[in-house]
Amino acid sequence: MLWILCLALCSLLASARADPAALLRLGMDIMNHEVQSAMNESHILEKMAAEAGKKQPGMKPIKGITNLKVKDVQLPVITLNFVPEVGIFQCVSTGMTITGKSFMGGNMEIIVVLNITATNRLLRDEETGLPMFKSEGCKIILVDVKTNLPSNMLPKVVNKFLDSTLHKVLPGLMCPAIDAVLAYVNRKWTHLNDPMPVGQTGTVKYALASTPTTTASYIQVDLSPVVRQQKGKTMKLAGAGEALAFPEGRAEGSSQLLLSATLLSTELTLLQEAFDLTTQDSTIGELPPQTTETLAGFLPQVAKAYPKSKPLVTRLRINRPPKVTMEAGESLLHLHGTLEMLAAPRRGRVPLFLLEVHFNLKVQYSVRENRLQVATSLDRLLSLSRKSSKIGDFNEQALTGLITDYLREAYIPAVNDVLQVGLPLPDFLAMNYNLAELDIVENALVLDLKLD
Ligand SMILES: *[C@@H]1O[C@H](CO)[C@@H](O)[C@H](O)[C@H]1NC(C)=O
Ligand SMILES: *[C@@H]1O[C@H](CO)[C@@H](O)[C@H](O)[C@H]1NC(C)=O
C-alpha cells in the first residue's frame, strides 16, 4: 500500500516541478562583483560612520571613560565563500577608532580592527518568487585592539571595555551593514520576473523553476521561462523535458547562462506570422526579373498561359511552428510552409500553383544591447512538393534552383529583418551580456558571462 501512495505522491511532485528551459550558473567572479558594487551603491561606509557617531542604546557608561565616540570607520574589505546547500559565507573586515576621555583627563583612543561574519542563506522569496539572500548568525570578531591609554590602566580597563561594550555594541552597529549590502544584492533580482517583449507579438518571463542551489564553486538558478502571446495565451514549450545540462570543462568558478533550443523555438514561434512573405516587385536582389517570362524558362506551360510576360507574385506562408535545433557548433532553424506563385495581369492575381516547402536556415547568435541577436542564412531546401496547380502537371523538382535562389535572395533577408527585434535575456544583477562568449552545444546555447 505504502509504495502505491509513494508512487502517486512522487509522480505528483515530479509533475509539479517545472522543467527548466534555461539555467544560470553564477561563479564567485560575479558574486564578488555584485557584493562589491552593492557595497558601493549602498554607501554602507557613510552609513556605518553616521551610525557610529550616534549614541548607541547598548553603550553603557564605562567607569573612568566619558564622552565616548566612534569615528574613522575604514573601507571594509569583503570576502565571500560558497557554502554548499546553504549560500554564501560573508566576512567584512574593517576597522575604526573609538575615542573618549579618561578619568585622568587625557584623551583616550582605541583602534579596533574587526571582522563581521555572517552566512547569507540563498532562498526563494515566497512572495515574489525571486532569489533572495538572508543573513544569519552575524558575529563580530575582534582581530586587533590598540590603545594609547597609559600602560598602568591596561589591561583592566581595556578588557572591561571590550567585554562589556564592544561585544554588545558592535553587532548592533555592524550587522545592519551586512543586511544593507544584501538588500542591494536582492534588489538586483527584482526585474527577473518582468515579462519582456519579443517583437510586438508576445513576451517572455524568466520565472524560477525551483529554489536556487549552492555548491562549493557556484550558485545555480534553474529558470522556467513563461512565453506568452500578446493576447495572453501561454505557449507550451514544445519538446520540454529534454534533459538540460551544462557542458563539462568550464573553468572553475566561471559563470554561464544556458538557453535551451526549446526556449528559442518557442520564442520564435511568437514571430511565426511575421515570417510570412509576399513579394510582387519585379527586381529583388540578384534575382532575374520576377515575371511569368522568367518562370516560363523553368515551366514551359507558363508561356502557353501567358504569352505576354506578366509580373509574378510569390507568397510564402509558414504553417508550422519554427523549430530550432542545436548540435555542437551548429544551430539550424527548420521552417515548413507553402509557397504559392501567382501571375499578376493588370487586374487581380491569378494563382499558378502551390507547393509545400521545407527548408533549413543556419543560425548565428550574438548579443547586442543585452539582447540575443539571431541571424540566418540558407542551409538547404529540403523538400518541395506540389499541392495544387492551375497550369497542369509538372515536375516540381524543375523549380528547385529557382526557389532556392528565391529563398536566399528574397526570403532570408526578410526573415533577418524580423529577427532584428532580438530575444530578451534574463535581467538580473544588472548583468551585462554584451561581453559574453557564445557557444552552441547539444540542445542549447551557452553564454559564458564576463564582467566589464
Ligand atoms: C567600488 O568602489 C571602489 C572605490 O570607489 C572602486 O575602486 C571599485 O571598482 C568599485 N567596485 C565596483 C564593483 O563597483
Ligand atoms: C579576518 O578576516 C580576514 C579577511 O577575511 C582574514 O584574513 C582573517 O584571518 C580574519 N581574522 C580573524 C581573527 O578571523
PDB file of N, CA, C and O and ligand atoms in Angstrom, residues 33 36-37 40, ligand 1:
ATOM      1  N   HIS A  33      31.741  40.606  -7.578  1.00  0.00           N
ATOM      2  CA  HIS A  33      31.492  41.882  -8.231  1.00  0.00           C
ATOM      3  C   HIS A  33      30.172  42.474  -7.737  1.00  0.00           C
ATOM      4  O   HIS A  33      30.081  43.674  -7.457  1.00  0.00           O
ATOM      5  N   GLN A  36      30.517  43.687  -4.104  1.00  0.00           N
ATOM      6  CA  GLN A  36      31.339  44.912  -4.045  1.00  0.00           C
ATOM      7  C   GLN A  36      30.556  46.107  -4.576  1.00  0.00           C
ATOM      8  O   GLN A  36      30.585  47.179  -3.980  1.00  0.00           O
ATOM      9  N   SER A  37      29.869  45.904  -5.686  1.00  0.00           N
ATOM     10  CA  SER A  37      29.167  47.067  -6.241  1.00  0.00           C
ATOM     11  C   SER A  37      27.944  47.409  -5.383  1.00  0.00           C
ATOM     12  O   SER A  37      27.595  48.570  -5.242  1.00  0.00           O
ATOM     13  N   ASN A  40      29.261  49.543  -2.753  1.00  0.00           N
ATOM     14  CA  ASN A  40      29.473  50.910  -3.244  1.00  0.00           C
ATOM     15  C   ASN A  40      28.154  51.668  -3.318  1.00  0.00           C
ATOM     16  O   ASN A  40      28.042  52.788  -2.861  1.00  0.00           O
TER      17      ASN A  40
HETATM   18  C1  LIG B   1      33.610  50.194  -5.677  1.00  0.00           C
HETATM   19  O1  LIG B   1      34.226  51.430  -5.358  1.00  0.00           O
HETATM   20  C2  LIG B   1      35.655  51.383  -5.365  1.00  0.00           C
HETATM   21  C3  LIG B   1      36.176  52.697  -4.827  1.00  0.00           C
HETATM   22  O2  LIG B   1      35.418  53.766  -5.299  1.00  0.00           O
HETATM   23  C4  LIG B   1      36.132  51.078  -6.783  1.00  0.00           C
HETATM   24  O3  LIG B   1      37.524  51.004  -6.843  1.00  0.00           O
HETATM   25  C5  LIG B   1      35.534  49.738  -7.232  1.00  0.00           C
HETATM   26  O4  LIG B   1      35.872  49.472  -8.571  1.00  0.00           O
HETATM   27  C6  LIG B   1      34.034  49.735  -7.074  1.00  0.00           C
HETATM   28  N1  LIG B   1      33.594  48.386  -7.312  1.00  0.00           N
HETATM   29  C7  LIG B   1      32.508  48.070  -8.015  1.00  0.00           C
HETATM   30  C8  LIG B   1      32.278  46.628  -8.212  1.00  0.00           C
HETATM   31  O5  LIG B   1      31.733  48.889  -8.451  1.00  0.00           O
END
